[in-house]
Backbone as ProteinMPNN parsed JSONL, in Angstrom:
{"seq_chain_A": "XXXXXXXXXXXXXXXXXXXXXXXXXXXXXXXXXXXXXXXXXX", "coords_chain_A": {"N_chain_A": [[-53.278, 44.175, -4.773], [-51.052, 41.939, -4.471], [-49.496, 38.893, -6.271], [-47.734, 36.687, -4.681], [-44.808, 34.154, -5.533], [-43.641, 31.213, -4.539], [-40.549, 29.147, -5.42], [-40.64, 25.432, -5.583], [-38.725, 22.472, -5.258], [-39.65, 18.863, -6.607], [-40.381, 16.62, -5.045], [-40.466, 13.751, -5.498], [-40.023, 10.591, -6.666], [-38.996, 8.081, -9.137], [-40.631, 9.334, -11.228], [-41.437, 11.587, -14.13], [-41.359, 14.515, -13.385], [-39.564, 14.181, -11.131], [-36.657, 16.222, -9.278], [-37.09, 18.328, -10.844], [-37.938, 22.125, -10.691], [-40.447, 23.997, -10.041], [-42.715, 27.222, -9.77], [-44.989, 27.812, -6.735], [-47.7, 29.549, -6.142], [-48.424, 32.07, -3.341], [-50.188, 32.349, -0.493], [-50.901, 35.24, 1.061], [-52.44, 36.897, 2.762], [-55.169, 36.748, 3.769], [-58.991, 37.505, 3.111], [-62.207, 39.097, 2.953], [-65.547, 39.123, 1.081], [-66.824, 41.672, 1.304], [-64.706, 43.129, 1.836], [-62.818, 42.89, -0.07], [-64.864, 43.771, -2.034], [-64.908, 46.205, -1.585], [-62.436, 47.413, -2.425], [-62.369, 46.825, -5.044], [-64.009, 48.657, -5.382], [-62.945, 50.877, -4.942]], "CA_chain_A": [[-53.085, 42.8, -4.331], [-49.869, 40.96, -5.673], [-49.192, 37.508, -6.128], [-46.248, 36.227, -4.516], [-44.405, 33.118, -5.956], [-42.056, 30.212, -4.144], [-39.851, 28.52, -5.841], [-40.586, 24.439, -5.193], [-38.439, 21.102, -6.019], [-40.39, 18.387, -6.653], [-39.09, 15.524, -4.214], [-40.615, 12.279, -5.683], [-38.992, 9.611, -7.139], [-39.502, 7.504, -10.518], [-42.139, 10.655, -12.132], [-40.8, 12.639, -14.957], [-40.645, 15.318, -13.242], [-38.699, 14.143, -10.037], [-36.062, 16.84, -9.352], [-37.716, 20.038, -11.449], [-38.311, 23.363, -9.994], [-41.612, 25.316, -10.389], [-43.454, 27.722, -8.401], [-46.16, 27.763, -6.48], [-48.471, 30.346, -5.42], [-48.061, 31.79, -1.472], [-50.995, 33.344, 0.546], [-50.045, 36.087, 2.108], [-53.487, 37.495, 3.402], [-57.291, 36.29, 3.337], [-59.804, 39.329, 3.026], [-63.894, 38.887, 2.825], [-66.103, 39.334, 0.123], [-66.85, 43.23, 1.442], [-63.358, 43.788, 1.735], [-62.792, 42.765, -1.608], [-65.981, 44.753, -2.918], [-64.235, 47.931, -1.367], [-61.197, 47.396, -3.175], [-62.362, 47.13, -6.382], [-64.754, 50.216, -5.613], [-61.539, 52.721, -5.414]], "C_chain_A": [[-52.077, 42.127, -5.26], [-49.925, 39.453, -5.469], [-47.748, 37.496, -5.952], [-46.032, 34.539, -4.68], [-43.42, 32.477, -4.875], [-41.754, 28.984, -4.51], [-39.974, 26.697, -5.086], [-39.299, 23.615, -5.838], [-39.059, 20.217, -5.788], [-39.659, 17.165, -6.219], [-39.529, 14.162, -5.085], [-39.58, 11.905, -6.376], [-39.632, 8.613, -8.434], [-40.456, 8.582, -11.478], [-40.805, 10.917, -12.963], [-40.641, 13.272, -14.466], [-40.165, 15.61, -11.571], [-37.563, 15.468, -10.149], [-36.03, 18.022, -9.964], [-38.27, 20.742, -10.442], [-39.203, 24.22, -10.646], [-42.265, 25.828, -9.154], [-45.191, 27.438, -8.15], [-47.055, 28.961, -5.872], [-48.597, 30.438, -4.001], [-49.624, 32.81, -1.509], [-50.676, 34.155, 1.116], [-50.952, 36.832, 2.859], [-54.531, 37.291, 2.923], [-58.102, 37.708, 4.262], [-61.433, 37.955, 2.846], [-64.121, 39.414, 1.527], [-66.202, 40.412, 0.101], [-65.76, 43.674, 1.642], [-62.806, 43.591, -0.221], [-63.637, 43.895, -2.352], [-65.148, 46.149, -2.586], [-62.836, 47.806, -2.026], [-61.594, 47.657, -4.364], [-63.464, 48.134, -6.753], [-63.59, 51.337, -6.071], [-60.424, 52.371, -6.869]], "O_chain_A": [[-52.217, 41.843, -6.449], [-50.425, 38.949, -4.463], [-46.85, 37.992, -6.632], [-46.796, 33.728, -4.155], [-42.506, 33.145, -4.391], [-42.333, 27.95, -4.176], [-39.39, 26.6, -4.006], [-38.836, 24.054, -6.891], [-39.398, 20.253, -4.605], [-38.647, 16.71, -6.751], [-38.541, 13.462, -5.306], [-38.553, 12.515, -6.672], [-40.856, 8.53, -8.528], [-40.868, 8.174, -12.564], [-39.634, 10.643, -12.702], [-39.417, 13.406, -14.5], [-40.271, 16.651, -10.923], [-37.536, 15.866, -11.314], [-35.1, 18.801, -9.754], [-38.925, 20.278, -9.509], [-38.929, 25.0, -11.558], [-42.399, 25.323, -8.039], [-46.133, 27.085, -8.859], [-46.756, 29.106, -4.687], [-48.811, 29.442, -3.31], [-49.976, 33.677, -2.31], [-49.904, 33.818, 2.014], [-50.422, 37.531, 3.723], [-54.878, 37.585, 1.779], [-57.955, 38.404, 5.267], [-61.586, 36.741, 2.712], [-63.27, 40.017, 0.874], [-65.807, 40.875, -0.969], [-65.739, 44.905, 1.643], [-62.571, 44.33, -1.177], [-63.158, 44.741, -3.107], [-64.866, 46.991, -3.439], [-62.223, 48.818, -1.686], [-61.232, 48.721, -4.867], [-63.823, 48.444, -7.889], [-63.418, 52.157, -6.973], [-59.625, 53.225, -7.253]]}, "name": "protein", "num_of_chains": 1, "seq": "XXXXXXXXXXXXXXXXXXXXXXXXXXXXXXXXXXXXXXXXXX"}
């Protein structure tokens, strides 16, 4: 299971950090609790 990142800019206006770029964490597939458990069996 990887984590995939995307790149934001941060639109507001007056903040410190108006106009900075950090990422954010993407979803890329939701699993169950027994799918999970079998994963970290093998």
């Amino acid at each position: 299971m990887s984590v995939f990142y995307r790149l934001h800019q941060d639109q507001s206006t007056g903040t410190k950090r108006s106009g900075k770029w950090y990422a954010r964490a993407v979803s890329t597939a939701v699993i169950n609790t027994r799918q999970l458990a079998e994963i970290i069996q093998r």
